[in-house]
XYZ file of C-alpha atoms in Angstrom:
737
model
C -36.692 1.877 24.020
C -37.031 5.412 22.775
C -37.537 5.846 19.039
C -36.406 9.115 17.469
C -36.036 10.195 13.873
C -36.298 7.855 10.921
C -33.797 5.209 12.095
C -33.200 3.548 15.408
C -29.679 2.259 16.172
C -29.486 -0.957 18.163
C -26.625 -3.146 19.254
C -26.493 -6.181 16.952
C -25.614 -9.187 19.121
C -23.752 -12.268 17.945
C -26.830 -14.513 17.692
C -28.506 -12.040 15.314
C -25.376 -11.984 13.138
C -25.784 -15.705 12.528
C -29.494 -15.298 11.862
C -29.102 -12.453 9.381
C -26.163 -13.959 7.524
C -28.505 -16.207 5.544
C -30.272 -13.254 3.945
C -27.218 -11.159 3.134
C -26.072 -10.936 -0.454
C -22.903 -12.818 -1.306
C -20.658 -9.769 -1.250
C -22.192 -8.532 2.000
C -21.518 -11.816 3.793
C -17.831 -10.904 3.819
C -18.449 -8.697 6.832
C -18.125 -11.658 9.170
C -14.624 -12.638 7.951
C -11.468 -12.363 10.040
C -8.999 -9.596 9.204
C -5.321 -10.203 8.458
C -2.215 -8.552 7.002
C 0.693 -9.903 4.968
C 3.871 -7.898 4.331
C 5.179 -8.867 0.893
C 8.185 -6.541 0.999
C 9.670 -3.988 3.359
C 11.078 -2.191 0.327
C 14.303 -0.287 0.159
C 13.873 3.398 0.880
C 12.181 6.177 -1.044
C 12.465 4.542 -4.475
C 11.171 1.123 -3.370
C 8.351 1.534 -0.826
C 6.962 -1.423 1.168
C 4.143 -3.578 -0.164
C 1.343 -5.201 1.860
C -1.786 -7.281 1.367
C -4.524 -6.366 3.848
C -7.728 -8.345 4.352
C -10.552 -6.292 5.874
C -14.177 -7.444 6.044
C -13.334 -10.135 3.511
C -11.877 -7.699 0.958
C -8.250 -8.042 -0.166
C -6.443 -4.695 -0.382
C -3.019 -4.301 -2.001
C -1.073 -1.391 -0.550
C 1.421 -0.117 -3.165
C 2.894 -1.883 -6.181
C 6.503 -0.652 -6.641
C 9.520 -1.792 -8.650
C 12.979 -2.503 -7.238
C 14.898 -0.360 -9.716
C 18.089 -0.684 -7.653
C 18.314 -4.232 -9.077
C 19.093 -2.716 -12.493
C 22.690 -2.330 -11.308
C 23.435 -5.990 -12.192
C 23.079 -5.013 -15.862
C 25.653 -3.197 -17.935
C 24.626 0.230 -19.277
C 24.855 1.011 -22.953
C 28.588 1.266 -23.566
C 30.251 4.325 -25.073
C 30.675 4.154 -28.839
C 34.348 3.227 -28.637
C 33.696 0.477 -26.112
C 30.740 -0.814 -28.097
C 32.949 -1.134 -31.163
C 35.551 -3.124 -29.223
C 32.840 -5.400 -27.831
C 31.529 -6.036 -31.321
C 35.039 -6.985 -32.454
C 35.425 -9.406 -29.545
C 31.995 -10.917 -30.135
C 30.779 -10.162 -33.696
C 27.652 -12.290 -33.361
C 26.535 -10.216 -30.376
C 24.592 -12.898 -28.506
C 22.255 -10.527 -26.730
C 21.081 -8.982 -29.975
C 20.344 -12.125 -31.888
C 18.976 -14.138 -28.970
C 20.694 -17.206 -30.477
C 22.782 -19.881 -28.828
C 25.934 -17.892 -29.656
C 25.855 -16.806 -26.017
C 27.724 -20.011 -25.232
C 31.088 -18.462 -26.188
C 31.149 -15.622 -23.603
C 29.591 -17.945 -21.055
C 32.432 -20.392 -21.519
C 34.798 -17.500 -20.870
C 32.892 -16.719 -17.636
C 33.092 -20.322 -16.483
C 36.835 -19.990 -16.408
C 36.664 -17.132 -13.923
C 37.014 -17.613 -10.235
C 35.461 -15.404 -7.571
C 37.381 -12.160 -7.549
C 36.634 -8.467 -7.078
C 33.893 -7.326 -9.427
C 34.686 -5.497 -12.633
C 32.481 -4.141 -15.402
C 32.795 -7.355 -17.466
C 30.949 -9.277 -14.733
C 27.738 -7.310 -15.299
C 24.988 -8.807 -17.445
C 25.371 -7.482 -20.974
C 21.754 -7.699 -22.142
C 18.510 -5.772 -22.267
C 17.529 -5.369 -18.615
C 14.450 -6.859 -17.032
C 12.728 -5.320 -14.025
C 12.339 -6.757 -10.560
C 8.890 -6.648 -9.006
C 7.850 -7.270 -5.404
C 8.854 -10.720 -4.223
C 5.971 -13.237 -4.297
C 3.426 -10.752 -5.610
C 3.348 -12.752 -8.847
C 2.247 -15.800 -6.820
C -1.009 -14.125 -5.769
C -4.136 -14.660 -7.824
C -4.837 -11.123 -9.031
C -8.538 -11.883 -9.401
C -8.715 -12.108 -5.585
C -7.438 -8.526 -5.158
C -10.387 -6.187 -4.638
C -8.709 -2.826 -4.005
C -5.277 -1.291 -4.739
C -4.191 1.763 -2.728
C -1.147 3.704 -3.972
C 0.668 5.903 -1.438
C 3.329 7.590 -3.588
C 4.445 7.969 -7.228
C 7.184 5.353 -6.761
C 4.577 3.020 -5.280
C 2.786 2.695 -8.618
C 5.705 1.945 -10.968
C 4.845 -1.763 -10.990
C 1.120 -1.214 -11.509
C 1.031 -1.820 -15.313
C 2.393 -5.335 -14.711
C -0.659 -5.964 -12.522
C -3.348 -4.312 -14.630
C -2.361 -6.178 -17.790
C -2.765 -9.575 -16.103
C -5.799 -11.664 -16.970
C -8.462 -11.576 -14.293
C -7.411 -8.303 -12.683
C -10.510 -6.247 -11.840
C -9.598 -4.391 -8.636
C -10.426 -0.755 -7.988
C -7.260 1.371 -7.951
C -7.300 4.494 -5.771
C -4.579 7.155 -6.129
C -4.433 10.845 -5.289
C -4.647 13.130 -8.320
C -1.078 14.418 -7.927
C 0.391 10.948 -7.390
C -1.455 9.640 -10.437
C 0.008 12.352 -12.673
C 3.549 12.124 -11.312
C 3.463 8.331 -11.372
C 2.265 8.342 -14.974
C 5.088 10.681 -16.004
C 7.645 8.506 -14.190
C 6.381 5.357 -15.931
C 6.369 7.014 -19.341
C 9.899 8.315 -18.726
C 11.017 4.824 -17.737
C 9.550 3.372 -20.946
C 11.262 6.100 -22.993
C 14.678 5.466 -21.399
C 14.310 1.709 -21.824
C 13.483 2.160 -25.513
C 17.022 3.401 -26.119
C 18.429 0.185 -24.645
C 15.995 -1.944 -26.652
C 17.084 -0.196 -29.847
C 20.713 -0.929 -28.985
C 20.241 -4.652 -28.289
C 17.469 -5.220 -30.816
C 14.175 -7.048 -30.288
C 14.157 -10.162 -28.149
C 13.502 -13.348 -30.087
C 12.674 -15.321 -26.983
C 10.379 -14.590 -24.058
C 12.996 -16.134 -21.769
C 16.368 -14.345 -21.999
C 19.630 -16.255 -21.964
C 20.881 -14.673 -18.748
C 17.936 -16.102 -16.801
C 18.861 -19.696 -17.557
C 19.922 -21.462 -14.410
C 23.279 -22.638 -15.722
C 24.171 -19.034 -16.530
C 22.868 -17.616 -13.253
C 25.073 -19.983 -11.281
C 28.117 -18.462 -12.997
C 27.360 -14.942 -11.795
C 29.499 -13.503 -8.993
C 27.867 -14.019 -5.610
C 26.925 -10.361 -5.122
C 25.137 -10.214 -8.489
C 23.540 -13.597 -7.953
C 22.071 -12.400 -4.648
C 20.428 -9.453 -6.397
C 19.058 -11.663 -9.171
C 17.842 -14.560 -7.025
C 17.506 -13.077 -3.557
C 19.126 -14.412 -0.405
C 16.889 -17.479 -0.410
C 17.106 -18.015 -4.182
C 13.368 -17.502 -4.661
C 13.130 -14.113 -6.367
C 13.841 -15.052 -9.984
C 10.118 -15.252 -10.761
C 9.732 -11.560 -9.941
C 11.763 -10.423 -12.985
C 9.685 -9.184 -15.925
C 10.269 -7.511 -19.259
C 9.262 -3.853 -19.037
C 5.715 -2.881 -19.912
C 4.950 -0.761 -22.974
C 3.564 2.745 -23.368
C 0.215 1.141 -24.271
C 0.290 -0.783 -20.984
C 0.838 2.478 -19.100
C -2.064 4.128 -20.901
C -4.363 1.194 -20.179
C -3.264 1.188 -16.541
C -4.022 4.882 -16.068
C -7.506 4.408 -17.501
C -8.249 2.055 -14.606
C -7.026 4.451 -11.933
C -9.555 6.346 -9.801
C -8.196 9.718 -8.667
C -8.858 11.279 -5.265
C -8.217 14.531 -3.471
C -6.947 14.616 0.092
C -9.724 13.737 2.591
C -12.123 12.823 -0.215
C -14.392 9.975 0.834
C -14.728 6.901 -1.357
C -17.087 4.064 -0.507
C -16.067 0.649 -1.816
C -18.818 -1.929 -2.254
C -21.026 -0.004 0.196
C -18.856 -1.385 3.007
C -15.447 0.299 3.245
C -14.952 4.058 3.564
C -11.508 4.972 2.185
C -9.754 8.330 2.527
C -6.269 9.633 1.672
C -4.376 12.157 3.813
C -1.067 13.882 3.181
C 2.102 12.093 4.292
C 4.520 14.957 3.504
C 6.973 12.664 1.694
C 6.351 13.898 -1.826
C 3.775 15.902 -3.742
C 0.595 13.831 -3.655
C 1.965 11.141 -1.331
C -0.520 9.963 1.257
C -1.504 7.761 4.171
C -4.815 5.906 4.188
C -7.758 5.372 6.512
C -10.124 2.468 5.931
C -13.349 2.352 7.925
C -15.850 -0.485 7.912
C -18.365 -2.250 10.130
C -15.510 -3.765 12.155
C -13.872 -0.411 12.950
C -11.235 1.897 11.483
C -7.742 1.121 10.200
C -5.054 3.760 9.637
C -2.117 2.968 7.335
C 1.054 5.029 7.841
C 3.559 4.997 4.993
C 6.832 6.918 4.958
C 5.939 10.387 6.232
C 7.611 13.739 6.927
C 6.274 16.128 9.554
C 7.769 19.310 8.102
C 8.191 19.281 4.329
C 9.735 22.137 2.343
C 7.575 21.484 -0.724
C 4.776 18.972 -0.166
C 1.843 19.329 2.198
C 2.920 18.282 5.698
C 2.126 14.957 7.340
C -1.545 15.174 8.396
C -1.295 12.856 11.412
C -4.353 14.344 13.119
C -6.529 12.785 10.431
C -5.375 9.354 11.615
C -6.599 9.867 15.168
C -9.569 7.797 16.267
C -8.702 4.692 14.247
C -8.906 1.405 16.124
C -5.885 -0.092 14.343
C -2.701 1.589 13.099
C -0.521 -0.258 10.591
C 2.932 1.335 10.698
C 4.743 0.820 7.386
C 7.536 3.404 7.524
C 10.751 1.401 7.008
C 12.881 4.484 6.361
C 14.849 4.129 9.586
C 18.434 3.173 8.746
C 19.700 1.970 12.124
C 17.277 -0.390 13.832
C 19.535 -0.640 16.863
C 19.158 3.044 17.633
C 18.221 3.525 21.265
C 14.930 5.299 21.651
C 14.514 7.297 24.804
C 11.083 8.577 25.564
C 10.665 11.415 27.977
C 6.906 11.149 27.835
C 4.451 9.377 30.082
C 2.565 7.166 27.670
C -0.275 6.318 30.006
C -3.553 7.191 28.347
C -6.537 8.249 30.493
C -9.075 5.444 30.551
C -11.949 7.443 31.998
C -14.040 9.800 29.944
C -14.566 12.717 32.289
C -13.920 16.225 31.048
C -10.796 16.687 33.120
C -9.031 13.628 31.704
C -10.043 14.506 28.158
C -8.741 18.050 28.647
C -5.447 16.708 30.016
C -5.167 14.311 27.115
C -5.735 17.106 24.595
C -3.072 19.203 26.356
C -0.656 16.253 26.229
C -1.337 15.808 22.518
C -0.677 19.477 21.867
C 2.642 19.267 23.693
C 3.587 16.109 21.809
C 2.589 17.708 18.512
C 4.845 20.671 19.229
C 7.727 18.321 20.009
C 7.186 16.435 16.751
C 7.190 19.634 14.704
C 10.199 21.110 16.497
C 12.650 18.340 15.744
C 14.646 20.571 13.364
C 14.126 18.147 10.481
C 13.473 21.030 8.103
C 16.618 22.825 9.273
C 18.724 19.706 8.793
C 17.424 19.241 5.263
C 18.128 22.874 4.406
C 21.679 22.463 5.733
C 22.140 19.421 3.475
C 20.973 21.350 0.439
C 23.250 24.264 1.334
C 26.226 21.902 1.586
C 25.393 20.356 -1.799
C 25.236 23.825 -3.330
C 28.652 24.718 -1.911
C 30.139 21.557 -3.456
C 28.514 22.415 -6.794
C 29.978 25.926 -6.755
C 33.451 24.611 -5.860
C 33.307 22.164 -8.758
C 32.260 24.662 -11.431
C 34.807 27.187 -10.138
C 37.469 24.554 -10.813
C 36.208 24.166 -14.370
C 34.307 20.919 -13.812
C 30.706 20.038 -14.609
C 28.120 18.652 -12.219
C 25.776 15.706 -12.857
C 22.742 15.283 -10.582
C 20.731 12.118 -11.412
C 18.401 12.560 -8.417
C 14.800 11.733 -9.309
C 12.942 13.117 -6.284
C 10.851 15.891 -7.776
C 10.778 17.934 -4.566
C 14.538 17.726 -4.036
C 15.197 18.672 -7.665
C 12.934 21.727 -7.414
C 14.617 22.854 -4.182
C 18.119 22.317 -5.584
C 17.289 24.344 -8.685
C 16.310 27.276 -6.487
C 19.293 27.101 -4.152
C 21.915 26.429 -6.825
C 20.673 29.339 -8.928
C 20.838 31.597 -5.863
C 24.384 30.408 -5.124
C 25.420 31.054 -8.735
C 24.027 34.583 -8.567
C 25.931 35.283 -5.354
C 29.171 33.950 -6.843
C 28.599 35.835 -10.151
C 29.319 32.616 -12.063
C 27.699 32.320 -15.490
C 27.187 28.575 -15.631
C 24.192 27.118 -17.483
C 21.874 24.595 -15.856
C 20.249 21.868 -17.937
C 17.432 19.424 -17.309
C 17.595 16.582 -19.800
C 14.614 14.248 -19.698
C 11.930 13.151 -22.128
C 9.211 14.443 -19.812
C 11.021 17.265 -18.007
C 8.726 19.948 -19.412
C 5.635 18.068 -18.217
C 7.119 17.612 -14.739
C 7.992 21.297 -14.384
C 4.693 22.526 -15.803
C 2.716 20.284 -13.468
C 4.620 21.440 -10.385
C 3.477 25.033 -10.901
C -0.278 24.327 -11.119
C -0.824 22.243 -7.974
C -0.909 24.667 -5.016
C -3.412 22.533 -3.087
C -0.832 19.714 -2.857
C 1.989 21.908 -1.517
C 3.051 23.106 1.916
C 1.690 26.362 3.359
C 4.861 28.314 2.575
C 4.475 27.489 -1.134
C 0.756 28.255 -1.107
C 1.463 31.684 0.389
C 3.688 32.440 -2.599
C 0.699 31.942 -4.854
C -1.373 34.415 -2.851
C 1.424 36.976 -3.021
C 1.647 36.657 -6.815
C 4.936 34.716 -6.866
C 5.445 31.433 -8.748
C 5.229 28.300 -6.604
C 8.769 27.319 -7.654
C 11.568 29.282 -9.282
C 12.180 27.126 -12.356
C 9.749 29.063 -14.589
C 11.642 32.289 -13.886
C 14.988 30.559 -14.489
C 13.801 29.299 -17.877
C 12.605 32.774 -18.876
C 15.967 34.246 -17.852
C 17.737 31.513 -19.875
C 19.575 30.308 -16.795
C 17.828 26.945 -17.017
C 17.461 24.981 -20.265
C 15.148 22.010 -20.705
C 15.713 19.381 -23.409
C 14.204 15.938 -24.035
C 17.405 14.032 -24.916
C 21.197 14.333 -25.058
C 21.115 14.054 -28.859
C 18.584 16.868 -29.244
C 19.846 19.277 -31.966
C 18.844 22.310 -29.919
C 20.834 20.999 -26.961
C 23.924 20.471 -29.112
C 23.670 24.057 -30.342
C 23.164 25.419 -26.811
C 25.639 23.169 -25.000
C 28.542 24.637 -23.099
C 30.787 23.445 -20.309
C 31.237 23.652 -17.410
C 27.553 23.152 -16.686
C 25.146 21.687 -14.143
C 22.877 18.907 -15.413
C 19.846 17.256 -13.842
C 18.978 14.052 -15.667
C 17.737 10.518 -14.962
C 18.259 7.794 -14.058
C 19.505 7.402 -10.501
C 20.380 3.721 -11.105
C 23.070 4.881 -13.599
C 21.887 2.230 -16.062
C 19.319 4.202 -18.044
C 18.812 7.625 -19.521
C 21.022 10.621 -20.296
C 22.957 10.247 -17.024
C 24.794 7.228 -18.488
C 26.161 9.214 -21.456
C 27.141 12.223 -19.360
C 28.842 10.071 -16.750
C 30.841 8.317 -19.463
C 31.868 11.767 -20.714
C 32.930 13.238 -17.369
C 34.063 10.213 -15.337
C 37.712 10.962 -16.152
C 37.511 14.642 -15.142
C 38.800 15.158 -11.609
C 37.124 18.579 -11.381
C 33.659 17.291 -12.230
C 31.167 16.183 -9.581
C 28.549 13.435 -9.435
C 25.832 13.866 -6.797
C 24.130 10.602 -5.872
C 21.516 9.683 -3.337
C 22.853 7.066 -0.926
C 21.653 3.580 -1.801
C 22.271 -0.053 -0.970
C 25.310 -0.400 -3.223
C 26.739 2.754 -4.771
C 29.975 0.929 -5.664
C 28.027 -1.485 -7.867
C 26.229 1.419 -9.552
C 29.569 3.102 -10.363
C 31.289 -0.121 -11.459
C 30.884 0.332 -15.270
C 32.481 3.800 -15.105
C 35.642 2.878 -13.214
C 38.379 3.953 -12.984
C 36.830 7.298 -12.059
C 38.594 10.573 -11.496
C 35.285 12.357 -11.049
C 34.333 13.323 -7.496
C 31.280 11.553 -6.019
C 29.076 13.098 -3.349
C 26.632 10.725 -1.683
C 23.610 12.401 -0.092
C 20.997 11.087 2.278
C 17.652 12.855 2.376
C 14.931 12.481 4.950
C 12.559 9.740 3.812
C 10.313 9.114 6.780
C 9.617 9.336 10.503
C 12.606 9.252 12.831
C 12.639 6.444 15.372
C 12.448 8.734 18.375
C 9.194 10.199 17.025
C 7.329 6.934 16.556
C 6.233 6.494 20.158
C 5.040 10.109 20.681
C 3.132 9.827 17.410
C 1.353 6.669 18.549
C 0.421 8.362 21.797
C -1.264 11.155 19.853
C -3.093 8.713 17.578
C -4.217 6.576 20.548
C -5.120 3.390 18.643
C -6.306 0.228 20.351
C -3.986 -1.994 18.282
C -0.654 -1.137 16.616
C 1.016 -3.294 13.968
C 4.748 -2.562 13.818
C 7.587 -4.061 11.768
C 9.581 -6.662 13.648
C 12.607 -4.358 13.320
C 10.878 -1.891 15.655
C 10.616 -4.177 18.659
C 12.546 -1.683 20.781
C 9.476 0.543 20.978
C 7.016 -2.268 21.581
C 6.729 -1.638 25.323
C 4.083 1.061 25.067
C 2.973 1.930 28.577
C -0.650 2.405 27.609
C -2.721 -0.535 28.751
C -5.307 0.326 26.116
C -2.872 -0.271 23.222
C -1.883 -3.769 22.080
C 1.247 -4.091 19.941
C 1.860 -6.800 17.351
C 4.898 -7.241 15.108
C 4.842 -8.471 11.542
C 7.500 -10.059 9.335
C 7.925 -10.346 5.589
C 5.831 -13.070 3.923
C 4.036 -13.959 7.143
C 0.307 -13.493 7.639
C -0.611 -11.720 10.865
C -4.164 -12.047 12.141
C -5.615 -8.707 13.178
C -7.552 -9.089 16.439
C -11.262 -8.372 16.262
C -12.114 -5.151 18.047
C -15.878 -5.552 17.982
C -17.866 -8.558 19.158
C -21.022 -6.797 18.016
C -21.884 -4.736 14.984
C -24.487 -2.008 14.747
C -27.742 -2.367 12.832
C -29.929 0.607 11.985
C -33.626 -0.350 11.944
C -36.236 1.825 10.243
C -38.752 3.370 12.641
C -41.764 1.731 10.963
C -40.177 -1.670 11.547
C -39.171 -0.840 15.107
C -42.807 0.021 15.875
C -43.748 -3.582 14.991
C -41.591 -5.114 17.711
C -43.381 -8.024 19.374
C -40.955 -9.120 22.051
C -40.847 -12.765 23.093
C -39.118 -13.943 26.241
C -36.864 -16.952 25.758
C -37.597 -19.684 28.252
C -34.103 -21.141 28.310
C -32.239 -17.827 28.570
C -33.044 -14.442 30.016
C -33.269 -12.801 26.572
C -36.068 -10.948 24.806
C -36.228 -11.184 21.043
C -38.529 -10.307 18.182
C -38.892 -11.112 14.532
C -38.899 -8.567 11.738
C -39.482 -8.693 8.011
C -37.423 -6.245 5.985
C -34.565 -5.704 3.568
C -31.040 -5.853 4.997
C -28.455 -3.761 3.140
C -25.013 -2.261 3.672
C -24.329 1.320 2.606
C -21.253 3.446 3.401
C -20.162 0.915 5.985
C -23.509 1.044 7.816
C -25.871 -1.922 8.054
C -29.520 -0.985 7.701
C -32.797 -2.893 7.935
C -35.579 -1.138 6.033
C -39.193 -1.982 5.224
C -38.401 -3.263 1.761
C -40.993 -4.953 -0.465
C -44.108 -5.822 1.546
C -46.191 -7.337 -1.284
C -46.705 -10.622 0.539
C -48.845 -10.332 3.655
C -48.653 -13.999 4.608
C -47.489 -14.594 8.155
C -44.390 -16.718 8.448
C -44.193 -19.700 10.803
C -42.193 -19.349 13.961
C -38.566 -20.433 13.957
C -38.015 -22.767 16.918
C -34.898 -24.157 18.539
C -33.956 -26.446 21.404
C -35.567 -29.720 22.559
C -39.072 -29.803 24.102
C -39.627 -30.729 27.723
C -41.537 -34.012 27.328
C -43.434 -33.783 30.617
C -44.671 -30.284 29.701
C -45.504 -31.552 26.226
C -47.750 -34.305 27.626
C -49.611 -31.740 29.740
C -50.130 -29.400 26.744
C -51.321 -32.294 24.559
C -53.734 -33.413 27.282
C -55.169 -29.892 27.530
C -55.870 -30.070 23.795
C -57.705 -33.396 24.046
C -54.869 -35.594 22.910
C -53.923 -38.706 24.863
C -50.230 -39.574 24.728
C -47.650 -41.589 26.647
C -43.877 -41.626 26.813
C -42.056 -44.441 25.067
C -38.637 -45.921 25.764
C -35.549 -43.980 24.678
C -33.238 -45.640 22.156
C -29.981 -44.996 20.318
C -26.434 -44.155 21.490
C -25.583 -41.475 24.020
C -24.623 -39.012 21.312
C -27.599 -39.841 19.077
C -30.262 -40.746 21.612
C -33.960 -40.274 20.792
C -37.137 -40.177 22.882
C -40.589 -41.295 21.711
C -44.035 -39.969 22.497
C -46.942 -42.240 21.422
C -50.276 -40.562 20.616
C -53.269 -42.885 20.974
C -56.333 -40.654 20.690
C -58.084 -39.193 18.744
C -55.815 -40.883 16.145
C -52.484 -42.629 16.054
C -49.301 -40.549 15.868
C -45.652 -40.781 16.845
C -43.406 -37.939 18.042
C -39.675 -38.662 17.766
C -37.504 -36.190 19.711
C -33.797 -36.093 18.899
C -30.989 -33.704 19.885
C -31.197 -31.695 16.687
C -34.718 -32.362 15.423
C -38.268 -33.330 16.333
C -40.286 -35.441 13.854
C -44.081 -35.806 13.880
C -45.406 -38.901 12.055
C -49.170 -39.288 11.473
C -51.637 -39.924 8.674
C -53.927 -37.083 9.779
C -52.940 -33.527 8.807
C -55.208 -31.861 11.385
C -53.695 -33.895 14.186
C -50.166 -33.050 12.978
C -51.035 -29.326 13.081
C -52.318 -29.543 16.673
C -49.225 -31.469 17.801
C -46.963 -28.911 15.997
C -48.636 -26.026 17.824
C -48.311 -27.865 21.132
C -44.582 -28.433 20.605
C -44.137 -24.787 19.602
C -45.744 -23.627 22.841
C -43.097 -25.395 24.922
C -40.148 -24.288 22.744
C -38.391 -20.982 22.319
C -39.278 -19.448 19.004
C -39.522 -16.209 17.145
């Protein structure tokens, strides 16, 4: 064996794993554990990303911690002043404000109702609670070691986790995602404060609407949102965290740049790479002694604002976990015009062909006209906006995607200039100024087209110029005095919240819902009708938009061919692309709330041995097997996912006794004893077949008894010197190191 440099890398066979495990520290012994993955939720689009628990090398990793804000639609928004007055007259005691048992009166009225089409009175008239990921609250948070956040919406539920007793996990987030996520959480707390002021403080930690007898009276569609299809999601509802909770949460967050390497517990190497979905959004790679895992969240190949999907960084991983649930039609037929056979030989020709194939596939992925389609959507939205303001109506845009908002601001302002219309644009949000200011100081998180603007001296986005030209006005709230002085209609307003239950959008929608010339632009969701229910009857026009939120189905298989993993974990909904033609790729499908074992890709691990230790090798040939082995004394440690054996502390120079195994050959033992001047004879065997024992009687120079069992050999004698000679004789006929 050639020794070069300071360290020598050797294959670490299975038998040595068992031997070394006894001297590993407790946290390092996790390396031998089996890996698994549990999908807690497949989410619901951009605003509610999927959530997973991943177990790698014995460490539990939580991937994203979102909130299902679409569930807010079962609550009634703050009513308009006139409607609030009428409600107070109907129910002067206002059950939801006092928290008293006066709720019985309206509940009796609801009991008299039969199932009928929903109306606004069926919604829950109380301070809303927030729905977290199903079953996440059932996990012991002290067992979670790492939390990885892939997008700003993926961290909205994080304060619920960090405030729990026993939570001590490391939280890794990209710098941009951390800032945007913090602003989104603070904005959510600010909007909720208005509702809390309206209903008053809760006197009970368990609201009236959550009582089972009241839940059973809800219409079926609302009950399904509250309880889930299986009736087991009620435990996921929580009262919103506070601003202090958000601050405490952000203090526990560790911020990363793209491709920055973080080593967790000296074992796992974690990196974030751009996903293209939103500014700061990312996919993850996790490398450890067992191999590499790539995690793909919702990703966009060609983004108009964020840095593009860096799929090349995911190449070379042994396992790919595909978690992009953005596809809307799982029955879509996927036709692949590519030969997915991967070269299995490693000659230069095959590698060159494979690289050429990857380049062709990469071109096909980038030339899918996704960017063109998105630009066409934005152009159509702008045309509808112009038509509405020309007719004298106002436009409300409660879209919360930062990238889409920035792009719409640019295109709408351009359309207004072309049409010579003098219509003001407003952004009304408690943290709008922070959002806009942040977006203009983060060139490293943006696509190349935006970065080139910086080099040419142009602003990254146009909103700063629009504010300076007084075409765009930014205010923190609808009741801001400066806004009231500046306000004029028709106008175009961007304001939260997309659920139409919180924020300035509620007040503006109540104002304009009866205007047939006004326009509401919504992002398509699971139930737009339920979101609009409190504002009906509506004369206002509604435009539902669908924006690209992930990888198209037809691009999944070419992408996997480029990445060339050994194992792919796909959602069960993607079974139609499971027949990958590459023999080197195994495909497994996972379901919600089911644990999927990840197959082990390495029977052996690698151990780096210091050169000074390697020079002390004293190989011993095993008699029972054709194996050479040696014994070393050193310090075993794990650092950056690499296992190393170094010299360590050599204060003690005492030689250690050999470690033996197996049962001695009794005939050989008698010969060895005779050569050492010891007379011995074989005795009769005794015991059962499974626990049989053989005896060797020693007669001279002194009496002794050797009892040989399946798992042990016992020497019994009153003379220590004789016991030592017999021990050495037994060791000479056994394998030992």
